[in-house]
Amino acid sequence: MLLEVLQGTEAGGFILLQDTVSYSGRHLLKSYISTALKRLHFHNAYSDPLGWTGNSAFTVHQFTLEDVSTLIKQTPQAKAVTLVIDSLSWILRHHDPAAVCQRLQALKKGGAVRTVIVLVHTDMHQRGTVGSIRHLATSVVTVAPGTRGLGAVAKTTRRTKSGKLMQDEETFSINEDLSVTIHSKLSHPGHTHVNTDETEVDPTANLTFNLRLSDTERQAKEKLALPFVFSKEKKSALLQPGPGSGRILYEPDANDDYDQEDPDDDLDI
C-alpha cells in the first residue's frame, strides 16, 4: 500500500507522514516529492523561521491562508500544485493547532492545491494535536526502524472515497534514486479492511438467556400499574383546588403516643 500512496500523490489527497526521533521520515518525504515532481518551487522558511534577520522570504508566522495562497498563485501551473511542508511540527509549535487544521482544510477544499503532504514529528506533540491532523488526512504513513537493521517499517492507513479504511504494514528501503522498494508485508496477506459502515454487533445474540419480550409479555408490561406512579386522573384530582384546600386535617389514631404533660414544665421559672 505504500507504493499506492506514492502513486496517489498525483491524484490528490492529504498525506500525513509521521516519524519519531528513532527514525526520520524525511527520506520517504523526498521520495514522495520525487514521485509528484514536475517543477519544484522551493520556499525557504527554515534558515530564518522567526524572521529575526529581516531578510527571510517566508517565516513561520506567515503560515496564513492569505500568504500561502499568494505563494501558490505566484507558482506557474498553479492549478496542479502539490504542497509539501517539511515539517508541520515547527508550524504547530508557533500556531494554534485548530487554526493550522482550518488553514490546511481551506487550502485543500478551496482548490488552491491538489495534494498536501506534511511531515509531523509525533514525539514533539500531544496525542490530541496529532489526532487532529490525522483526522484531515486521507492517508497516514507512520515510519519506524526495522528489526535487525533491515530497512524500515511503514504502517499505512488509507481512507477511500467510500469511507472504508485500508491498513497495511510493510518493510521498505529507499534507493539512491529515491524510489521505494518493498521487501515484505508484516501483516497477514491482503489488506485489512475496516468498514466504517459495518452494522453494529448485537450484544444479546449469544446469551444463554432471553432478554427480549414477546408480544404478550410486552402488553402485560404496558398494562402494569407501577406503585407510586400517579395516573392522569389522580394527578388532576390532586392539582385541582377543592373545598378546604390549604388546611391540614389530622385524625388522631388510638395507638398515638400522646403525653398530656408539658415537656417544658421544668424550664419554667
XYZ file of N, CA and C in Angstrom:
807
model
N 0.816 -1.199 0.000
C 0.000 0.000 0.000
C 0.858 1.262 0.000
N 2.076 1.149 0.463
C 2.971 2.309 0.475
C 3.199 2.825 -0.936
N 3.356 1.909 -1.889
C 3.526 2.316 -3.281
C 2.253 2.941 -3.826
N 1.107 2.450 -3.387
C -0.157 3.031 -3.838
C -0.299 4.465 -3.364
N 0.148 4.735 -2.141
C 0.103 6.103 -1.635
C 1.055 6.986 -2.422
N 2.244 6.443 -2.746
C 3.201 7.195 -3.553
C 2.620 7.544 -4.916
N 1.999 6.577 -5.535
C 1.414 6.808 -6.853
C 0.192 7.709 -6.768
N -0.421 7.748 -5.615
C -1.616 8.563 -5.465
C -1.346 10.026 -5.222
N -0.067 10.421 -5.121
C 0.238 11.829 -4.904
C -0.208 12.687 -6.071
N -0.306 12.075 -7.253
C -0.750 12.837 -8.410
C -2.262 12.923 -8.493
N -2.963 12.088 -7.745
C -4.423 12.055 -7.822
C -5.078 12.953 -6.787
N -4.313 13.528 -5.905
C -4.861 14.403 -4.878
C -5.008 13.702 -3.551
N -5.316 14.492 -2.515
C -5.489 13.936 -1.180
C -4.655 14.679 -0.174
N -4.702 14.188 1.043
C -3.929 14.762 2.146
C -3.123 13.622 2.753
N -1.820 13.665 2.608
C -0.929 12.602 3.078
C -0.181 13.088 4.304
N -0.343 12.375 5.389
C 0.365 12.680 6.638
C 1.457 11.645 6.843
N 2.681 12.104 6.927
C 3.836 11.235 7.174
C 4.310 11.465 8.598
N 4.239 10.416 9.416
C 4.589 10.517 10.828
C 5.925 9.828 11.097
N 6.789 10.489 11.849
C 8.039 9.854 12.266
C 8.322 10.219 13.713
N 9.395 9.642 14.246
C 9.844 9.939 15.601
C 11.344 10.126 15.562
N 11.912 10.367 16.738
C 13.360 10.565 16.808
C 14.110 9.275 16.487
N 13.426 8.132 16.603
C 14.089 6.853 16.341
C 14.265 6.586 14.850
N 13.438 7.210 14.016
C 13.581 7.034 12.573
C 13.005 8.263 11.874
N 13.786 8.868 10.999
C 13.359 10.067 10.285
C 12.558 9.691 9.037
N 11.480 10.398 8.834
C 10.662 10.175 7.649
C 11.025 11.086 6.490
N 12.109 11.849 6.627
C 12.449 12.827 5.588
C 12.857 12.156 4.283
N 13.500 10.997 4.351
C 13.891 10.300 3.114
C 12.642 9.847 2.347
N 11.661 9.341 3.053
C 10.424 8.944 2.393
C 9.689 10.173 1.859
N 9.775 11.278 2.572
C 9.172 12.515 2.093
C 9.806 12.946 0.773
N 11.118 12.813 0.668
C 11.795 13.147 -0.588
C 11.350 12.225 -1.717
N 11.069 10.972 -1.380
C 10.564 10.054 -2.388
C 9.190 10.486 -2.879
N 8.339 10.957 -1.969
C 7.031 11.482 -2.355
C 7.196 12.683 -3.285
N 8.131 13.564 -2.931
C 8.367 14.752 -3.763
C 8.842 14.342 -5.144
N 9.738 13.363 -5.190
C 10.267 12.902 -6.475
C 9.169 12.307 -7.348
N 8.203 11.599 -6.713
C 7.119 10.990 -7.474
C 6.184 12.043 -8.062
N 5.891 13.080 -7.268
C 4.937 14.099 -7.701
C 5.606 15.239 -8.468
N 6.925 15.180 -8.610
C 7.664 16.336 -9.120
C 7.474 16.525 -10.615
N 7.095 17.723 -10.971
C 7.151 18.191 -12.352
C 8.048 19.407 -12.426
N 7.788 20.337 -11.548
C 8.636 21.517 -11.420
C 8.620 21.917 -9.951
N 9.784 22.092 -9.380
C 9.900 22.338 -7.947
C 10.103 23.823 -7.681
N 9.279 24.360 -6.794
C 9.428 25.740 -6.322
C 9.651 25.664 -4.821
N 10.816 26.087 -4.396
C 11.245 25.927 -3.011
C 11.170 27.272 -2.296
N 10.475 27.286 -1.154
C 10.378 28.491 -0.332
C 11.055 28.185 1.007
N 12.131 28.867 1.278
C 12.955 28.593 2.444
C 12.402 29.325 3.663
N 11.816 28.560 4.560
C 11.367 29.114 5.835
C 12.112 28.460 6.984
N 13.253 27.837 6.659
C 13.999 27.065 7.660
C 15.187 27.841 8.212
N 15.913 28.555 7.338
C 17.132 29.220 7.784
C 16.835 30.360 8.753
N 15.716 31.042 8.572
C 15.331 32.129 9.482
C 13.827 32.046 9.726
N 13.369 31.023 10.463
C 11.927 30.770 10.575
C 11.164 31.855 11.312
N 11.818 32.568 12.223
C 11.132 33.586 13.016
C 11.350 34.996 12.476
N 12.122 35.112 11.389
C 12.328 36.414 10.762
C 13.188 37.358 11.561
N 14.155 36.830 12.306
C 14.996 37.686 13.136
C 15.940 38.560 12.303
N 16.385 38.056 11.177
C 17.315 38.833 10.346
C 16.598 39.860 9.488
N 15.306 39.682 9.282
C 14.558 40.605 8.440
C 14.716 40.357 6.958
N 15.490 39.342 6.581
C 15.727 39.045 5.160
C 15.039 37.769 4.699
N 14.254 37.140 5.574
C 13.612 35.872 5.218
C 12.431 36.116 4.295
N 12.355 35.319 3.233
C 11.244 35.459 2.279
C 9.951 34.892 2.839
N 10.073 33.964 3.765
C 8.880 33.336 4.333
C 9.212 32.885 5.745
N 8.352 33.221 6.695
C 8.562 32.832 8.091
C 7.396 31.983 8.565
N 7.568 31.404 9.745
C 6.538 30.540 10.296
C 5.274 31.329 10.616
N 5.438 32.619 10.916
C 4.274 33.441 11.230
C 3.456 33.773 9.992
N 3.991 33.531 8.820
C 3.268 33.794 7.577
C 2.460 32.584 7.114
N 2.369 31.590 7.948
C 1.553 30.435 7.589
C 0.084 30.782 7.820
N -0.425 31.626 6.948
C -1.831 32.002 6.942
C -2.418 31.629 5.592
N -3.724 31.573 5.520
C -4.381 31.210 4.268
C -4.053 32.216 3.174
N -3.999 33.486 3.535
C -3.727 34.515 2.538
C -2.303 34.423 2.012
N -1.312 34.302 2.918
C 0.091 34.279 2.498
C 0.421 33.029 1.695
N -0.067 31.872 2.145
C 0.210 30.638 1.410
C -0.473 30.671 0.040
N -1.697 31.170 -0.013
C -2.400 31.262 -1.295
C -1.665 32.197 -2.249
N -1.084 33.269 -1.718
C -0.319 34.198 -2.565
C 0.902 33.520 -3.163
N 1.605 32.725 -2.362
C 2.763 31.996 -2.872
C 2.350 30.996 -3.952
N 1.207 30.348 -3.748
C 0.748 29.359 -4.727
C 0.363 30.036 -6.040
N -0.275 31.187 -5.943
C -0.680 31.903 -7.159
C 0.526 32.383 -7.961
N 1.642 32.606 -7.277
C 2.853 33.038 -7.968
C 3.577 31.882 -8.643
N 3.095 30.672 -8.414
C 3.732 29.487 -8.970
C 3.130 29.158 -10.332
N 3.944 28.946 -11.375
C 3.403 28.507 -12.662
C 2.667 27.170 -12.510
N 1.689 26.949 -13.357
C 0.839 25.747 -13.285
C 0.203 25.612 -11.904
N -0.353 26.749 -11.427
C -0.892 26.789 -10.066
C -2.112 25.901 -9.880
N -2.711 25.416 -10.983
C -3.887 24.565 -10.863
C -3.537 23.134 -10.480
N -2.286 22.766 -10.519
C -1.885 21.386 -10.209
C -0.723 21.405 -9.224
N -0.936 22.052 -8.097
C 0.121 22.251 -7.120
C 0.059 21.167 -6.049
N 1.210 20.618 -5.722
C 1.363 19.723 -4.575
C 2.112 20.477 -3.492
N 1.467 20.717 -2.383
C 2.061 21.470 -1.280
C 2.732 20.498 -0.320
N 4.051 20.648 -0.138
C 4.830 19.801 0.766
C 5.354 20.672 1.896
N 5.095 20.273 3.132
C 5.530 21.045 4.305
C 6.490 20.185 5.116
N 7.720 20.634 5.225
C 8.768 19.939 5.977
C 9.378 20.927 6.988
N 8.955 20.853 8.233
C 7.915 19.950 8.715
C 6.790 20.786 9.321
N 5.639 20.157 9.466
C 4.492 20.834 10.065
C 4.680 20.999 11.569
N 5.573 20.232 12.158
C 5.800 20.317 13.601
C 6.262 21.710 14.017
N 7.103 22.325 13.204
C 7.591 23.669 13.536
C 6.440 24.674 13.516
N 5.544 24.521 12.567
C 4.387 25.416 12.485
C 3.447 25.184 13.657
N 3.245 23.922 14.043
C 2.356 23.605 15.158
C 2.872 24.146 16.482
N 4.166 24.379 16.578
C 4.735 24.916 17.812
C 4.539 26.424 17.924
N 4.179 27.070 16.822
C 4.017 28.527 16.839
C 2.609 28.976 16.454
N 1.726 28.034 16.159
C 0.347 28.360 15.822
C -0.587 27.443 16.597
N -1.800 27.910 16.792
C -2.812 27.082 17.429
C -3.132 25.904 16.506
N -3.087 24.664 17.007
C -3.351 23.506 16.149
C -4.692 23.582 15.424
N -5.719 24.111 16.093
C -7.022 24.216 15.442
C -6.957 25.153 14.240
N -6.203 26.256 14.379
C -6.068 27.195 13.265
C -5.289 26.569 12.111
N -4.265 25.772 12.440
C -3.489 25.094 11.388
C -4.373 24.134 10.610
N -5.204 23.372 11.322
C -6.109 22.434 10.647
C -7.094 23.167 9.744
N -7.608 24.288 10.215
C -8.566 25.050 9.420
C -7.915 25.577 8.146
N -6.665 26.038 8.237
C -5.990 26.581 7.058
C -5.653 25.479 6.051
N -5.213 24.341 6.546
C -4.930 23.228 5.640
C -6.204 22.752 4.948
N -7.293 22.676 5.712
C -8.561 22.253 5.138
C -9.055 23.261 4.099
N -8.865 24.549 4.384
C -9.305 25.580 3.446
C -8.482 25.538 2.164
N -7.187 25.277 2.283
C -6.333 25.176 1.096
C -6.755 24.008 0.217
N -7.104 22.892 0.856
C -7.488 21.707 0.094
C -8.878 21.852 -0.513
N -9.829 22.347 0.279
C -11.193 22.458 -0.219
C -11.340 23.595 -1.216
N -10.563 24.658 -1.020
C -10.689 25.801 -1.907
C -10.107 25.591 -3.284
N -9.446 24.449 -3.509
C -8.882 24.158 -4.810
C -7.538 24.815 -5.060
N -6.964 25.444 -4.018
C -5.670 26.090 -4.202
C -4.565 25.063 -4.440
N -4.700 23.889 -3.819
C -3.719 22.824 -4.001
C -4.449 21.527 -4.320
N -3.779 20.666 -5.050
C -4.359 19.360 -5.385
C -4.017 18.329 -4.328
N -2.778 18.346 -3.859
C -2.316 17.371 -2.875
C -1.537 18.094 -1.784
N -1.733 17.679 -0.552
C -0.983 18.207 0.589
C -0.207 17.057 1.212
N 1.090 17.230 1.376
C 1.950 16.235 2.021
C 2.673 16.924 3.165
N 2.508 16.432 4.366
C 3.136 17.055 5.530
C 3.905 16.007 6.316
N 5.000 16.433 6.901
C 5.802 15.598 7.800
C 5.600 16.105 9.216
N 5.238 15.205 10.121
C 4.997 15.566 11.518
C 5.847 14.672 12.409
N 6.599 15.289 13.320
C 7.387 14.543 14.311
C 6.474 14.305 15.518
N 5.894 13.134 15.581
C 4.827 12.873 16.546
C 5.285 12.960 18.001
N 6.564 12.676 18.268
C 7.022 12.708 19.656
C 7.252 14.138 20.153
N 6.942 15.137 19.340
C 7.050 16.530 19.756
C 5.698 17.103 20.182
N 4.628 16.345 19.999
C 3.298 16.900 20.218
C 2.456 15.977 21.085
N 1.387 16.540 21.614
C 0.427 15.743 22.362
C -0.428 14.926 21.394
N -1.032 13.881 21.923
C -1.830 12.991 21.073
C -2.987 13.722 20.408
N -3.604 14.649 21.132
C -4.730 15.368 20.566
C -4.343 16.198 19.355
N -3.149 16.784 19.397
C -2.687 17.589 18.266
C -2.453 16.713 17.047
N -1.772 15.584 17.243
C -1.528 14.670 16.129
C -2.841 14.085 15.623
N -3.763 13.801 16.538
C -5.050 13.256 16.133
C -5.847 14.217 15.264
N -5.728 15.510 15.511
C -6.435 16.492 14.695
C -5.920 16.485 13.262
N -4.596 16.366 13.101
C -4.023 16.316 11.757
C -4.397 14.998 11.075
N -4.402 13.914 11.832
C -4.786 12.608 11.267
C -6.222 12.634 10.754
N -7.073 13.386 11.434
C -8.474 13.450 11.026
C -8.621 14.077 9.639
N -7.714 14.975 9.279
C -7.768 15.615 7.967
C -7.219 14.720 6.865
N -6.301 13.830 7.237
C -5.537 13.090 6.236
C -6.365 12.004 5.575
N -6.141 11.817 4.278
C -6.714 10.676 3.562
C -5.785 9.473 3.625
N -4.489 9.719 3.862
C -3.510 8.639 4.026
C -2.558 9.018 5.160
N -2.299 8.061 6.034
C -1.374 8.271 7.148
C -0.298 7.195 7.069
N 0.953 7.609 6.990
C 2.082 6.680 6.930
C 2.953 6.927 8.153
N 3.090 5.921 8.993
C 3.918 6.009 10.193
C 5.149 5.137 10.000
N 6.333 5.746 10.092
C 7.568 5.006 9.837
C 8.299 4.760 11.150
N 9.021 3.646 11.187
C 9.789 3.242 12.366
C 10.957 2.398 11.878
N 12.015 2.297 12.691
C 13.155 1.478 12.269
C 12.795 0.016 12.180
N 13.383 -0.692 11.223
C 13.126 -2.116 11.063
C 13.892 -2.944 12.076
N 13.516 -4.185 12.199
C 14.197 -5.081 13.122
C 15.512 -5.563 12.508
N 16.520 -5.679 13.328
C 17.834 -6.177 12.915
C 18.431 -5.330 11.795
N 18.067 -4.064 11.765
C 18.649 -3.159 10.785
C 18.216 -3.401 9.361
N 17.138 -4.139 9.146
C 16.666 -4.432 7.796
C 15.656 -3.384 7.370
N 16.122 -2.312 6.739
C 15.243 -1.283 6.214
C 14.438 -0.600 7.303
N 13.216 -0.238 6.961
C 12.322 0.427 7.899
C 10.931 -0.170 7.760
N 10.081 0.158 8.715
C 8.714 -0.347 8.737
C 7.764 0.828 8.517
N 6.806 0.638 7.636
C 5.789 1.653 7.364
C 4.413 1.076 7.654
N 3.687 1.725 8.550
C 2.302 1.361 8.824
C 1.428 2.379 8.100
N 0.676 1.908 7.136
C -0.101 2.789 6.267
C -1.588 2.592 6.496
N -2.286 3.699 6.662
C -3.746 3.700 6.752
C -4.270 4.643 5.685
N -5.106 4.121 4.810
C -5.629 4.931 3.701
C -7.152 4.877 3.715
N -7.761 6.045 3.606
C -9.220 6.132 3.595
C -9.702 6.335 2.168
N -10.569 5.454 1.714
C -11.089 5.543 0.355
C -12.235 6.552 0.301
N -12.669 6.861 -0.919
C -13.754 7.824 -1.087
C -15.066 7.307 -0.519
N -15.216 5.989 -0.457
C -16.443 5.413 0.087
C -16.460 5.407 1.617
N -15.343 5.800 2.244
C -15.285 5.859 3.701
C -14.611 4.664 4.341
N -14.197 3.667 3.553
C -13.530 2.492 4.110
C -12.070 2.811 4.434
N -11.558 2.138 5.452
C -10.158 2.277 5.842
C -9.393 1.034 5.429
N -8.248 1.231 4.787
C -7.379 0.125 4.389
C -6.060 0.281 5.125
N -5.651 -0.763 5.817
C -4.455 -0.720 6.645
C -3.475 -1.792 6.203
N -2.203 -1.456 6.275
C -1.165 -2.403 5.901
C 0.119 -2.050 6.642
N 1.005 -3.031 6.763
C 2.299 -2.837 7.417
C 3.369 -3.518 6.569
N 4.390 -2.758 6.170
C 5.385 -3.263 5.230
C 6.778 -2.831 5.656
N 7.767 -3.638 5.267
C 9.160 -3.221 5.408
C 9.626 -2.696 4.058
N 10.408 -1.624 4.077
C 10.816 -0.983 2.837
C 12.204 -0.384 2.985
N 12.757 -0.012 1.864
C 14.014 0.735 1.833
C 13.933 1.736 0.696
N 14.722 2.784 0.789
C 14.730 3.836 -0.220
C 16.052 3.778 -0.981
N 15.961 3.700 -2.277
C 17.145 3.594 -3.126
C 17.784 4.960 -3.354
N 18.953 4.938 -4.012
C 19.671 6.183 -4.244
C 18.890 7.144 -5.138
N 18.069 6.605 -6.048
C 17.269 7.458 -6.921
C 15.945 7.860 -6.275
N 15.830 7.636 -4.958
C 14.658 7.984 -4.158
C 13.435 7.121 -4.448
N 13.593 6.055 -5.201
C 12.497 5.108 -5.387
C 12.394 4.209 -4.156
N 11.227 3.628 -3.973
C 10.953 2.807 -2.784
C 10.873 1.345 -3.189
N 11.550 0.498 -2.417
C 11.489 -0.949 -2.630
C 10.798 -1.593 -1.434
N 9.725 -2.338 -1.707
C 9.006 -3.054 -0.657
C 9.617 -4.440 -0.511
N 10.024 -4.784 0.707
C 10.658 -6.076 0.940
C 9.655 -7.132 1.391
N 8.781 -6.790 2.280
C 7.804 -7.778 2.775
C 6.655 -7.057 3.453
N 5.555 -7.801 3.583
C 4.403 -7.312 4.325
C 4.340 -8.045 5.647
N 4.305 -7.267 6.717
C 4.316 -7.866 8.045
C 2.935 -8.308 8.486
N 1.891 -7.734 7.895
C 0.535 -8.143 8.261
C 0.144 -9.379 7.472
N -1.044 -9.932 7.752
C -1.497 -11.123 7.057
C -1.730 -10.771 5.590
N -1.699 -11.739 4.705
C -1.823 -11.460 3.270
C -3.082 -10.670 2.954
N -2.914 -9.725 2.047
C -4.037 -8.878 1.659
C -4.159 -7.686 2.578
N -5.090 -6.847 2.268
C -5.298 -5.649 3.042
C -6.283 -5.915 4.167
N -6.148 -5.147 5.218
C -7.103 -5.207 6.302
C -8.131 -4.127 6.060
N -9.364 -4.522 5.837
C -10.421 -3.565 5.551
C -11.161 -3.262 6.845
N -11.278 -2.006 7.160
C -12.060 -1.570 8.304
C -13.244 -0.810 7.758
N -14.385 -1.438 7.744
C -15.579 -0.844 7.154
C -16.289 -0.011 8.204
N -16.291 1.305 7.994
C -16.934 2.195 8.951
C -18.447 2.106 8.880
N -18.975 1.531 7.776
C -20.418 1.405 7.631
C -20.949 0.064 8.130
N -20.070 -0.730 8.719
C -20.461 -2.069 9.153
C -21.508 -1.989 10.257
N -22.514 -2.838 10.182
C -23.575 -2.821 11.177
C -23.027 -3.245 12.531
N -23.619 -2.688 13.574
C -23.152 -2.971 14.924
C -23.520 -4.398 15.317
N -22.660 -5.021 16.105
C -22.889 -6.382 16.572
C -23.937 -6.363 17.675
N -24.878 -7.299 17.599
C -25.931 -7.396 18.605
C -25.354 -8.035 19.863
N -25.280 -7.301 20.995
C -24.675 -7.870 22.213
C -25.527 -8.971 22.846
N -26.797 -9.089 22.439
C -27.676 -10.104 23.032
C -27.778 -11.356 22.176
N -26.957 -11.440 21.130
C -27.121 -12.542 20.181
C -26.728 -13.896 20.773
N -25.679 -13.958 21.581
C -25.136 -15.239 22.040
C -25.330 -15.471 23.534
N -26.344 -14.867 24.111
C -26.593 -15.066 25.539
C -27.341 -16.370 25.782
N -27.141 -16.947 26.993
C -27.819 -18.203 27.354
C -29.221 -17.955 27.865
N -29.612 -16.699 28.055
C -30.966 -16.380 28.484
C -31.533 -15.323 27.541
N -32.858 -15.182 27.573
C -33.547 -14.302 26.632
C -33.816 -12.946 27.266
N -33.368 -11.892 26.584
C -33.621 -10.538 27.056
C -34.754 -9.869 26.286
N -35.276 -10.535 25.320
C -36.334 -9.955 24.501
C -37.710 -10.357 25.040
N -38.714 -9.506 24.827
C -40.079 -9.753 25.289
C -40.954 -10.191 24.128
N -41.848 -11.116 24.432
C -42.834 -11.498 23.437
C -43.934 -10.430 23.400
N -44.823 -10.524 22.436
C -45.911 -9.545 22.334
C -46.811 -9.595 23.555
N -47.083 -10.791 24.048
C -47.934 -10.926 25.232
C -47.265 -10.303 26.451
N -45.962 -10.572 26.634
C -45.236 -10.002 27.762
C -45.146 -8.484 27.666
N -45.004 -7.968 26.447
C -44.920 -6.519 26.266
C -46.245 -5.850 26.606
N -47.360 -6.475 26.209
C -48.675 -5.914 26.534
C -48.922 -5.941 28.040
N -48.534 -7.041 28.695
C -48.709 -7.127 30.141
C -47.860 -6.079 30.860
N -46.688 -5.810 30.322
C -45.815 -4.797 30.928
C -46.420 -3.406 30.811
N -47.021 -3.126 29.656
C -47.611 -1.807 29.448
C -48.843 -1.582 30.317
N -49.574 -2.658 30.649
C -50.781 -2.523 31.460
C -50.473 -2.506 32.949
N -49.291 -2.877 33.342
C -48.950 -2.965 34.760
C -48.914 -1.579 35.386
N -49.629 -1.416 36.493
C -49.633 -0.144 37.228
C -48.517 -0.168 38.259
N -47.570 0.679 38.076
C -46.423 0.724 38.975
C -46.772 1.494 40.236
N -46.228 1.077 41.386
C -46.510 1.802 42.632
C -45.883 3.197 42.600
N -46.543 4.114 43.308
C -46.087 5.498 43.434
C -46.059 6.238 42.090
N -46.778 5.736 41.110
C -46.907 6.427 39.826
C -48.343 6.883 39.696
N -48.544 8.196 39.630
C -49.895 8.747 39.576
C -50.438 8.660 38.159
N -51.694 8.266 38.048
C -52.373 8.297 36.760
C -52.778 9.734 36.441
N -53.249 9.950 35.211
C -53.661 11.299 34.828
C -54.849 11.768 35.670
N -55.794 10.841 35.962
C -56.949 11.210 36.753
C -56.548 11.626 38.164
N -55.597 10.886 38.766
C -55.187 11.196 40.131
C -54.402 12.497 40.192
N -53.599 12.741 39.150
C -52.849 13.989 39.113
C -53.788 15.189 39.030
N -54.801 15.095 38.164
C -55.729 16.210 38.005
C -56.543 16.433 39.283
N -56.897 15.330 39.962
C -57.658 15.468 41.201
C -56.843 16.140 42.290
N -55.544 15.862 42.330
C -54.689 16.461 43.356
C -54.375 17.914 43.049
N -54.302 18.252 41.758
C -53.919 19.602 41.385
C -55.087 20.574 41.393
N -56.326 20.058 41.296
C -57.486 20.942 41.299
C -57.852 21.321 42.725
N -57.936 22.623 43.039
C -58.294 23.030 44.415
C -59.762 22.733 44.710
N -60.012 22.255 45.877
C -61.381 21.932 46.281
C -61.717 22.568 47.616
N -62.876 22.267 48.144
C -63.267 22.822 49.463
C -62.269 22.415 50.537
N -61.877 23.392 51.345
C -60.949 23.110 52.433
C -59.519 22.997 51.996
N -59.195 23.456 50.791
C -57.817 23.376 50.339
C -56.958 24.332 51.147
N -55.759 23.955 51.435
C -54.856 24.776 52.223
C -54.896 24.462 53.699
N -55.816 23.590 54.142
C -55.882 23.203 55.545
C -55.275 21.825 55.750
N -54.746 21.586 56.939
C -54.194 20.295 57.316
C -55.148 19.642 58.312
N -55.678 18.532 57.947
C -56.594 17.785 58.817
C -55.873 16.571 59.364
N -55.932 16.425 60.687
C -55.274 15.290 61.331
C -56.271 14.559 62.205
N -56.381 13.286 62.000
C -57.238 12.456 62.827
C -56.350 11.593 63.710
N -56.427 11.792 65.034
C -55.566 11.015 65.926
C -55.900 9.526 65.884
N -54.887 8.756 66.022
C -55.022 7.309 65.999
C -54.992 6.785 67.425
N -55.626 5.638 67.650
C -55.678 5.079 69.003
C -54.304 4.707 69.518
N -53.399 4.412 68.641
C -52.068 3.994 69.068
C -51.088 5.150 69.174
N -51.561 6.411 68.989
C -50.656 7.557 69.095
C -50.137 7.685 70.512
N -48.864 7.958 70.651
C -48.243 8.169 71.965
C -48.326 9.656 72.284
N -49.399 10.039 72.992
C -49.621 11.451 73.264
C -49.481 11.688 74.751
N -48.613 12.590 75.155
C -48.355 12.900 76.569
C -49.040 14.217 76.903
N -49.936 14.195 77.896
C -50.661 15.397 78.268
C -49.780 16.405 78.984
N -48.690 15.947 79.591
C -47.837 16.856 80.331
C -46.993 17.702 79.380
N -46.712 18.888 79.831
C -45.877 19.782 79.036
C -44.430 19.359 79.195
N -43.726 19.021 78.151
C -42.333 18.571 78.309
C -41.386 19.682 78.750
N -41.896 20.943 78.691
C -41.018 22.069 79.050
C -41.369 22.650 80.409
N -42.134 21.875 81.234
C -42.518 22.388 82.554
C -41.300 22.706 83.409
N -40.250 21.899 83.295
C -39.103 22.095 84.145
C -38.293 23.330 83.760
N -38.652 23.955 82.662
C -37.934 25.165 82.253
C -38.576 26.436 82.809
N -39.810 26.289 83.342
C -40.478 27.480 83.872
C -39.760 27.945 85.116
N -39.652 29.262 85.286
C -39.006 29.864 86.458
C -40.087 30.506 87.348
